Tab-separated table of C-alpha atoms in Angstrom:
chain	number	residue	atom	x	y	z
I	447	MET	CA	40.077	21.558	8.675
I	448	THR	CA	38.156	22.920	5.708
I	449	THR	CA	40.289	24.100	2.792
I	450	ALA	CA	39.452	26.390	-0.094
I	451	THR	CA	38.978	23.408	-2.360
I	452	ASP	CA	36.501	21.616	-0.089
I	453	THR	CA	32.797	21.683	-0.913
I	454	VAL	CA	30.693	22.339	2.148
I	455	ALA	CA	27.036	21.295	1.998
I	456	THR	CA	24.900	24.006	3.551
I	457	PRO	CA	21.682	22.706	5.094
I	458	THR	CA	18.612	24.493	3.807
I	459	THR	CA	15.175	24.843	5.294
I	460	THR	CA	11.970	25.387	3.361
I	461	ALA	CA	8.644	26.693	4.609
I	462	LEU	CA	5.481	25.803	2.736
I	463	VAL	CA	3.058	28.536	3.789
I	464	HIS	CA	-0.572	29.563	3.368
I	465	ILE	CA	-1.849	25.994	3.198
I	466	SER	CA	-5.612	26.384	3.355
I	467	SER	CA	-6.136	23.162	5.323
I	468	LEU	CA	-3.335	20.883	6.494
I	469	VAL	CA	-3.950	17.237	7.416
I	470	THR	CA	-1.292	16.324	9.998
I	471	ASN	CA	-2.835	13.070	11.325
I	472	ASP	CA	-1.656	14.263	14.732
I	473	PRO	CA	-4.574	15.384	16.955
I	474	SER	CA	-2.151	17.177	19.286
I	475	LEU	CA	-1.290	19.608	16.475
I	476	GLY	CA	-4.746	20.577	15.270
I	477	GLU	CA	-8.455	19.894	15.154
I	478	GLY	CA	-10.039	16.433	15.254
I	479	PRO	CA	-8.529	13.035	14.438
I	480	LEU	CA	-6.816	14.473	11.352
I	481	GLY	CA	-5.158	17.233	13.364
I	482	LEU	CA	-6.358	19.848	10.883
I	483	ILE	CA	-4.680	23.269	10.840
I	484	GLN	CA	-6.116	26.169	8.840
I	485	ASP	CA	-3.848	28.660	7.016
I	486	ALA	CA	-1.010	26.359	7.974
I	487	ALA	CA	2.710	26.193	7.377
I	488	VAL	CA	5.148	23.292	7.282
I	489	VAL	CA	8.907	23.675	7.675
I	490	ILE	CA	11.090	21.062	5.976
I	491	ASP	CA	14.693	20.622	7.125
I	492	GLY	CA	16.555	18.116	4.979
I	493	ASP	CA	14.400	14.996	4.724
I	494	ARG	CA	12.370	15.704	7.885
I	495	ILE	CA	9.515	17.855	9.084
I	496	ALA	CA	10.970	20.424	11.482
I	497	TRP	CA	7.920	22.493	12.412
I	498	VAL	CA	4.146	22.610	11.838
I	499	GLY	CA	1.698	25.352	12.749
I	500	GLU	CA	-0.138	28.447	11.580
I	501	THR	CA	1.472	30.518	8.843
I	502	SER	CA	1.476	33.612	11.059
I	503	LYS	CA	3.765	31.804	13.505
I	504	ALA	CA	6.136	30.169	11.007
I	505	PRO	CA	9.859	30.600	11.755
I	506	THR	CA	12.308	32.146	9.305
I	507	THR	CA	13.642	29.684	6.726
I	508	ASP	CA	16.041	29.707	3.780
I	509	ASN	CA	13.252	29.166	1.267
I	510	ARG	CA	9.565	29.941	1.251
I	511	VAL	CA	6.924	28.347	-0.979
I	512	ASP	CA	3.432	29.836	-1.147
I	513	ALA	CA	0.753	27.132	-1.289
I	514	ALA	CA	-1.704	29.858	-2.325
I	515	GLY	CA	-4.652	28.406	-0.456
I	516	ARG	CA	-4.225	24.793	-1.508
I	517	ALA	CA	-4.712	21.918	0.920
I	518	ALA	CA	-1.896	19.568	1.926
I	519	ILE	CA	-1.944	16.008	3.182
I	520	PRO	CA	0.686	13.439	4.173
I	521	GLY	CA	2.038	11.409	1.280
I	522	PHE	CA	-0.091	8.333	0.694
I	523	VAL	CA	1.218	5.068	2.166
I	524	ASP	CA	0.387	2.138	-0.112
I	525	SER	CA	0.885	-1.076	1.855
I	526	HIS	CA	-0.186	-3.571	-0.837
I	527	SER	CA	1.029	-3.774	-4.446
I	528	HIS	CA	2.128	-6.382	-6.985
I	529	LEU	CA	4.395	-4.466	-9.352
I	530	VAL	CA	7.016	-7.033	-10.409
I	531	PHE	CA	5.295	-8.521	-13.423
I	532	ALA	CA	5.281	-8.687	-17.197
I	533	GLY	CA	2.530	-9.214	-19.728
I	534	ASP	CA	-1.001	-7.941	-20.106
I	535	ARG	CA	-4.397	-9.297	-19.075
I	536	THR	CA	-6.652	-7.009	-21.076
I	537	GLU	CA	-8.497	-9.957	-22.621
I	538	GLU	CA	-9.241	-11.394	-19.182
I	539	PHE	CA	-10.562	-8.039	-17.980
I	540	ASN	CA	-12.690	-7.653	-21.097
I	541	ALA	CA	-14.139	-11.135	-20.650
I	542	ARG	CA	-14.851	-10.466	-16.988
I	543	MET	CA	-16.651	-7.236	-17.817
I	544	SER	CA	-18.656	-9.283	-20.302
I	545	GLY	CA	-19.870	-11.670	-17.632
I	546	ARG	CA	-17.159	-14.144	-16.661
I	547	ALA	CA	-16.608	-14.489	-12.893
I	548	TYR	CA	-13.237	-13.646	-11.316
I	549	SER	CA	-11.103	-16.419	-9.786
I	550	ALA	CA	-7.503	-16.724	-8.629
I	551	GLY	CA	-6.559	-18.778	-11.699
I	552	GLY	CA	-5.741	-15.809	-13.909
I	553	ILE	CA	-2.530	-15.283	-11.960
I	554	ARG	CA	-0.976	-18.147	-13.959
I	555	THR	CA	-1.072	-16.018	-17.112
I	556	THR	CA	1.101	-13.389	-15.459
I	557	VAL	CA	3.419	-16.037	-14.024
I	558	ALA	CA	4.254	-17.310	-17.508
I	559	ALA	CA	4.935	-13.806	-18.840
I	560	THR	CA	6.998	-12.801	-15.810
I	561	ARG	CA	9.192	-15.877	-15.942
I	562	ALA	CA	9.933	-15.164	-19.605
I	563	ALA	CA	10.784	-11.482	-19.049
I	564	SER	CA	14.299	-10.137	-18.596
I	565	ASN	CA	15.432	-8.345	-15.466
I	566	ASN	CA	15.602	-5.113	-17.455
I	567	VAL	CA	11.988	-5.426	-18.554
I	568	LEU	CA	10.765	-6.196	-15.048
I	569	ASN	CA	12.789	-3.376	-13.501
I	570	ALA	CA	11.510	-0.883	-16.081
I	571	ASN	CA	7.924	-1.923	-15.356
I	572	VAL	CA	8.366	-1.445	-11.609
I	573	ALA	CA	10.011	1.946	-12.126
I	574	ARG	CA	7.150	3.054	-14.345
I	575	TYR	CA	4.458	2.201	-11.822
I	576	VAL	CA	6.395	3.607	-8.861
I	577	VAL	CA	6.669	6.949	-10.659
I	578	GLU	CA	3.019	6.755	-11.696
I	579	ALA	CA	1.995	6.284	-8.056
I	580	LEU	CA	4.374	8.999	-6.855
I	581	HIS	CA	2.831	11.553	-9.189
I	582	GLN	CA	-0.535	10.735	-7.609
I	583	GLY	CA	0.790	11.383	-4.114
I	584	THR	CA	2.058	7.946	-3.004
I	585	THR	CA	5.394	8.400	-1.244
I	586	THR	CA	5.679	5.008	0.506
I	587	LEU	CA	5.010	1.803	-1.389
I	588	GLU	CA	5.122	-1.881	-0.488
I	589	ILE	CA	5.927	-4.280	-3.347
I	590	LYS	CA	5.344	-8.053	-3.391
I	591	SER	CA	6.809	-10.895	-5.397
I	592	GLY	CA	4.431	-13.687	-6.390
I	593	TYR	CA	4.580	-13.951	-10.181
I	594	GLY	CA	7.706	-16.099	-10.391
I	595	LEU	CA	6.845	-19.121	-8.225
I	596	THR	CA	10.290	-20.688	-8.626
I	597	SER	CA	13.054	-20.041	-6.137
I	598	GLU	CA	15.140	-18.178	-8.702
I	599	ASP	CA	12.274	-16.105	-10.115
I	600	GLU	CA	10.937	-15.141	-6.704
I	601	ALA	CA	14.405	-14.123	-5.522
I	602	ARG	CA	15.001	-11.950	-8.577
I	603	ALA	CA	11.561	-10.346	-8.172
I	604	LEU	CA	12.414	-9.399	-4.603
I	605	SER	CA	15.810	-8.079	-5.639
I	606	ILE	CA	14.161	-5.886	-8.287
I	607	ALA	CA	11.544	-4.650	-5.816
I	608	ALA	CA	14.242	-3.827	-3.263
I	609	ALA	CA	15.812	-1.399	-5.731
I	610	HIS	CA	12.650	0.714	-5.452
I	611	THR	CA	11.442	0.316	-1.849
I	612	ASP	CA	12.418	-0.920	1.598
I	613	GLU	CA	8.979	-2.503	1.996
I	614	VAL	CA	9.499	-5.792	0.146
I	615	THR	CA	7.217	-8.805	0.620
I	616	PHE	CA	7.894	-12.448	-0.231
I	617	LEU	CA	4.712	-13.901	-1.765
I	618	GLY	CA	5.909	-17.240	-3.101
I	619	ALA	CA	2.576	-18.547	-1.789
I	620	HIS	CA	0.486	-16.527	-4.241
I	621	ILE	CA	-0.884	-19.617	-5.945
I	622	VAL	CA	0.452	-23.137	-6.375
I	623	ALA	CA	2.987	-23.067	-9.201
I	624	PRO	CA	1.631	-24.678	-12.388
I	625	GLU	CA	4.189	-27.475	-12.357
I	626	PHE	CA	3.004	-28.489	-8.868
I	627	ALA	CA	-0.710	-28.462	-9.722
I	628	ASP	CA	-1.008	-32.169	-8.880
I	629	ASP	CA	1.090	-31.946	-5.718
I	630	PRO	CA	0.387	-28.752	-3.788
I	631	ALA	CA	1.956	-30.182	-0.633
I	632	ALA	CA	5.288	-30.419	-2.441
I	633	TYR	CA	4.966	-26.780	-3.487
I	634	VAL	CA	4.336	-25.716	0.111
I	635	ASP	CA	7.481	-27.655	1.060
I	636	LEU	CA	9.396	-25.725	-1.604
I	637	VAL	CA	8.034	-22.351	-0.459
I	638	THR	CA	8.760	-23.022	3.213
I	639	GLY	CA	12.180	-24.527	2.493
I	640	PRO	CA	14.586	-23.777	-0.360
I	641	MET	CA	12.553	-20.901	-1.821
I	642	LEU	CA	12.253	-19.132	1.515
I	643	ASP	CA	15.947	-19.664	2.231
I	644	MET	CA	16.795	-17.938	-1.067
I	645	CYS	CA	14.234	-15.153	-0.707
I	646	ALA	CA	14.255	-14.204	2.979
I	647	PRO	CA	17.441	-12.082	2.776
I	648	HIS	CA	15.738	-9.793	0.230
I	649	ALA	CA	12.447	-9.236	2.091
I	650	ARG	CA	10.971	-7.696	5.228
I	651	TRP	CA	7.561	-9.388	5.011
I	652	VAL	CA	6.045	-12.794	4.201
I	653	ASP	CA	2.563	-13.072	2.682
I	654	VAL	CA	0.189	-15.826	1.586
I	655	PHE	CA	-3.026	-15.913	-0.446
I	656	CYS	CA	-5.289	-17.802	1.953
I	657	GLU	CA	-8.240	-18.484	-0.309
I	658	ARG	CA	-10.047	-21.184	-2.266
I	659	GLY	CA	-8.027	-21.872	-5.389
I	660	ALA	CA	-4.847	-20.829	-3.582
I	661	PHE	CA	-3.844	-21.995	-0.051
I	662	ASP	CA	-5.988	-23.344	2.769
I	663	GLY	CA	-5.582	-22.449	6.432
I	664	ASP	CA	-3.084	-25.203	7.276
I	665	GLN	CA	-0.932	-24.416	4.256
I	666	ALA	CA	-1.063	-20.696	5.005
I	667	ARG	CA	-0.060	-21.305	8.612
I	668	ALA	CA	2.943	-23.352	7.473
I	669	VAL	CA	4.101	-20.582	5.126
I	670	LEU	CA	3.706	-17.770	7.637
I	671	THR	CA	5.275	-19.721	10.496
I	672	ALA	CA	8.288	-20.601	8.357
I	673	GLY	CA	8.642	-16.977	7.369
I	674	LYS	CA	8.515	-15.813	10.984
I	675	GLU	CA	11.234	-18.317	11.876
I	676	ARG	CA	13.470	-16.619	9.293
I	677	GLY	CA	12.758	-13.152	10.641
I	678	LEU	CA	9.994	-12.048	8.263
I	679	ILE	CA	6.811	-10.367	9.510
I	680	PRO	CA	3.498	-11.864	8.318
I	681	ARG	CA	0.856	-10.249	6.138
I	682	VAL	CA	-2.122	-12.196	4.764
I	683	HIS	CA	-4.362	-12.029	1.694
I	684	ALA	CA	-7.501	-12.868	3.660
I	685	ASN	CA	-11.201	-13.410	2.980
I	686	GLN	CA	-11.292	-11.835	-0.469
I	687	LEU	CA	-13.450	-14.278	-2.412
I	688	SER	CA	-15.199	-16.126	0.392
I	689	TYR	CA	-15.423	-16.630	4.131
I	690	GLY	CA	-12.361	-18.461	5.390
I	691	PRO	CA	-9.645	-18.748	8.044
I	692	GLY	CA	-7.381	-15.971	6.747
I	693	VAL	CA	-8.363	-13.166	9.120
I	694	GLN	CA	-8.320	-15.358	12.217
I	695	LEU	CA	-4.917	-16.728	11.211
I	696	ALA	CA	-3.569	-13.224	10.637
I	697	VAL	CA	-4.616	-12.052	14.093
I	698	GLU	CA	-3.381	-15.234	15.767
I	699	LEU	CA	0.088	-14.866	14.213
I	700	ASP	CA	0.207	-11.098	14.875
I	701	ALA	CA	0.324	-10.282	11.178
I	702	ALA	CA	0.767	-6.618	10.401
I	703	SER	CA	-2.262	-6.693	8.130
I	704	ALA	CA	-5.075	-8.818	6.802
I	705	ASP	CA	-5.697	-7.603	3.268
I	706	HIS	CA	-9.023	-7.566	1.363
I	707	CYS	CA	-11.352	-8.492	4.288
I	708	THR	CA	-14.357	-8.604	1.975
I	709	HIS	CA	-16.205	-11.536	3.571
I	710	LEU	CA	-16.103	-11.304	7.362
I	711	THR	CA	-17.995	-13.023	10.144
I	712	ASP	CA	-18.733	-11.234	13.403
I	713	ALA	CA	-15.876	-13.236	14.949
I	714	ASP	CA	-13.502	-11.954	12.250
I	715	VAL	CA	-14.512	-8.353	12.918
I	716	ASP	CA	-14.115	-8.837	16.676
I	717	ALA	CA	-10.666	-10.378	16.199
I	718	LEU	CA	-9.504	-7.428	14.099
I	719	ALA	CA	-10.932	-4.947	16.588
I	720	GLN	CA	-9.237	-6.610	19.549
I	721	GLY	CA	-5.858	-7.309	17.910
I	722	ASP	CA	-3.104	-5.232	16.347
I	723	THR	CA	-3.636	-6.522	12.801
I	724	VAL	CA	-4.735	-3.783	10.387
I	725	ALA	CA	-7.630	-4.475	8.022
I	726	THR	CA	-6.320	-3.281	4.658
I	727	LEU	CA	-9.178	-2.750	2.230
I	728	LEU	CA	-8.576	-2.835	-1.528
I	729	PRO	CA	-11.613	-1.390	-3.308
I	730	GLY	CA	-9.899	-1.330	-6.697
I	731	ALA	CA	-10.212	-5.115	-6.731
I	732	GLU	CA	-13.951	-5.018	-6.138
I	733	PHE	CA	-14.364	-2.281	-8.735
I	734	SER	CA	-12.432	-4.267	-11.346
I	735	THR	CA	-14.150	-7.574	-10.630
I	736	ARG	CA	-17.684	-6.277	-10.038
I	737	SER	CA	-17.615	-7.849	-6.586
I	738	THR	CA	-19.152	-6.816	-3.282
I	739	TYR	CA	-17.168	-4.079	-1.554
I	740	PRO	CA	-15.806	-4.584	1.982
I	741	ASP	CA	-17.937	-3.038	4.721
I	742	ALA	CA	-15.524	-0.489	6.146
I	743	ARG	CA	-18.222	1.031	8.340
I	744	ARG	CA	-18.689	-2.262	10.153
I	745	LEU	CA	-14.958	-2.510	10.866
I	746	LEU	CA	-14.583	1.087	11.962
I	747	ASP	CA	-17.608	0.981	14.237
I	748	ALA	CA	-16.162	-2.124	15.891
I	749	GLY	CA	-12.876	-0.322	16.563
I	750	ALA	CA	-10.661	-2.017	13.982
I	751	THR	CA	-7.820	-0.094	12.320
I	752	VAL	CA	-8.433	0.282	8.588
I	753	ALA	CA	-5.977	1.022	5.769
I	754	LEU	CA	-6.666	1.604	2.076
I	755	SER	CA	-4.586	0.493	-0.908
I	756	PRO	CA	-5.143	0.332	-4.675
I	757	ASP	CA	-3.774	-3.271	-4.834
I	758	CYS	CA	-2.049	-2.437	-8.134
I	759	ASN	CA	-1.691	-5.680	-10.105
I	760	PRO	CA	-2.234	-6.701	-13.722
I	761	GLY	CA	-5.267	-8.899	-13.116
I	762	SER	CA	-7.821	-7.779	-10.566
I	763	SER	CA	-6.955	-4.116	-9.901
I	764	PHE	CA	-4.752	-2.417	-12.458
I	765	THR	CA	-4.707	1.007	-10.827
I	766	SER	CA	-2.070	2.843	-8.801
I	767	SER	CA	-4.418	5.676	-7.832
I	768	MET	CA	-4.993	6.157	-4.111
I	769	PRO	CA	-7.335	9.123	-4.744
I	770	PHE	CA	-9.547	6.813	-6.817
I	771	CYS	CA	-9.672	4.330	-3.941
I	772	ILE	CA	-10.522	7.094	-1.467
I	773	ALA	CA	-13.482	8.044	-3.652
I	774	LEU	CA	-14.625	4.400	-3.831
I	775	ALA	CA	-14.278	3.972	-0.074
I	776	VAL	CA	-16.445	7.019	0.588
I	777	ARG	CA	-19.025	6.202	-2.083
I	778	ASP	CA	-19.348	2.443	-1.642
I	779	MET	CA	-17.767	1.346	1.649
I	780	GLY	CA	-19.379	3.640	4.207
I	781	MET	CA	-16.305	5.716	5.059
I	782	THR	CA	-16.323	9.446	5.640
I	783	PRO	CA	-13.793	11.518	3.655
I	784	ASP	CA	-11.792	12.054	6.846
I	785	GLU	CA	-11.679	8.320	7.571
I	786	ALA	CA	-10.683	7.456	4.020
I	787	VAL	CA	-7.832	9.975	3.921
I	788	TRP	CA	-6.583	8.755	7.298
I	789	ALA	CA	-6.736	5.134	6.087
I	790	ALA	CA	-4.758	6.017	2.940
I	791	THR	CA	-2.015	7.718	4.943
I	792	ALA	CA	-1.749	6.885	8.649
I	793	GLY	CA	-3.624	3.599	8.145
I	794	GLY	CA	-1.138	2.449	5.535
I	795	ALA	CA	1.704	3.402	7.858
I	796	ARG	CA	0.146	1.282	10.616
I	797	ALA	CA	-0.115	-1.627	8.164
I	798	LEU	CA	3.628	-1.302	7.530
I	799	ARG	CA	4.370	-0.726	11.210
I	800	ARG	CA	5.917	2.643	10.454
I	801	ASP	CA	5.677	5.808	12.539
I	802	ASP	CA	7.885	8.026	10.373
I	803	VAL	CA	5.426	8.263	7.463
I	804	GLY	CA	1.697	8.865	7.083
I	805	ARG	CA	1.733	12.041	9.173
I	806	ILE	CA	3.012	15.619	8.990
I	807	ALA	CA	4.591	16.301	12.353
I	808	PRO	CA	8.036	17.249	13.668
I	809	GLY	CA	10.450	14.360	13.212
I	810	ALA	CA	8.425	12.591	10.529
I	811	ARG	CA	9.834	12.084	7.067
I	812	ALA	CA	8.996	15.077	4.896
I	813	ASP	CA	6.442	13.372	2.656
I	814	LEU	CA	3.459	15.468	1.637
I	815	ALA	CA	1.155	16.165	-1.274
I	816	LEU	CA	-0.257	19.530	-2.223
I	817	LEU	CA	-3.792	19.405	-3.629
I	818	ASP	CA	-5.255	21.697	-6.242
I	819	ALA	CA	-8.225	22.110	-3.914
I	820	PRO	CA	-8.984	23.911	-0.644
I	821	SER	CA	-9.679	20.715	1.335
I	822	HIS	CA	-8.782	17.014	1.462
I	823	VAL	CA	-12.510	16.311	1.106
I	824	HIS	CA	-12.177	17.118	-2.597
I	825	LEU	CA	-10.377	13.772	-3.077
I	826	ALA	CA	-13.806	12.146	-2.712
I	827	TYR	CA	-15.871	15.145	-3.843
I	828	ARG	CA	-14.128	15.337	-7.249
I	829	PRO	CA	-13.520	11.673	-8.223
I	830	GLY	CA	-11.267	11.041	-11.187
I	831	VAL	CA	-9.850	14.580	-11.218
I	832	PRO	CA	-6.021	14.785	-10.890
I	833	LEU	CA	-5.924	16.984	-7.799
I	834	VAL	CA	-2.363	16.245	-6.662
I	835	SER	CA	-0.397	19.263	-7.900
I	836	ALA	CA	2.945	18.786	-6.109
I	837	VAL	CA	4.615	16.039	-4.098
I	838	TRP	CA	7.517	16.146	-1.651
I	839	ARG	CA	9.225	12.885	-0.772
I	840	ALA	CA	11.880	12.883	1.935
I	841	GLY	CA	12.044	16.644	1.603
I	842	THR	CA	12.584	16.678	-2.143
I	843	LEU	CA	10.029	18.214	-4.483
I	844	VAL	CA	9.368	15.542	-7.101
């Protein structure tokens, strides 16, 4: 029985109307692969999408917001970030822009700073970058460990990440910890044993940097297999700096994604096209290291599923901007604007094996971004311009 002193929460519905062009990522709702609807409306009920269609057909709701001819897209889904860190690598970036080549070794600088930082400092840093990404339209964000490289530091990194996202990845195998430089096999034993035992309860995913200067194919296989045995789902840093076994290993172990995919053989492309592993491309890394961009066109033409992510980290890609990466993908990786927007939304959701985000359709989580532009194409057409004017996450205007 409800008494006079009880507080009753009244559900409210909100209609966002007169959206010039709505990207739903559901072809059954609109035109083409993006499911585009013109002069569209979206009804939000609590934290979910309740209805999508033309404004003229929108049902009555408690609230009504006029988009005034702006475009709307699903919230970006960023499936690859390294946000639990301390310190600064400006000098390294400056040196690299002055001619020094990029290698995996710079990670050790961040490891030292992260180990020395307090939990409060690390948590504040993560919160800052999560909000920064959210204001640019990113409503789902994966966060990795990987800058602690001791059992205790990796576990606390995952615990801090878990306070900000459900998509937490154990990356104890980022590089060999400095104190194990002369005995990498012992470090792999640590990662696959005591460290994994301490970290697995805090994570959903397990990742490894399969690359020269980091972990070879056999070591990567050991890490991923151990993670799977403890219930974690594999992801792989694969083929970033050179040709290698990372992509083939990812597909073989049914990893959710192979990330970077810069240097691919025909066999690698075929494996990605025939398997369920998403090729997650990270053009911010190539931009910030003056490296060759991945060939997205080659992957797409072969039938592979492609995702985009900024790869926000303090060394090789210190950006949280998905719109920037969309512009790079269109300009330098052979993607069309439609393909790039899909990869940054639905593609990221595929890379996280999620079907509740990355689309605007009934039943999906109410994550969307309103653009100060008439079309999603402006994300590539107007690079560097802050076009995201409003963001809803789980039905809340943020």
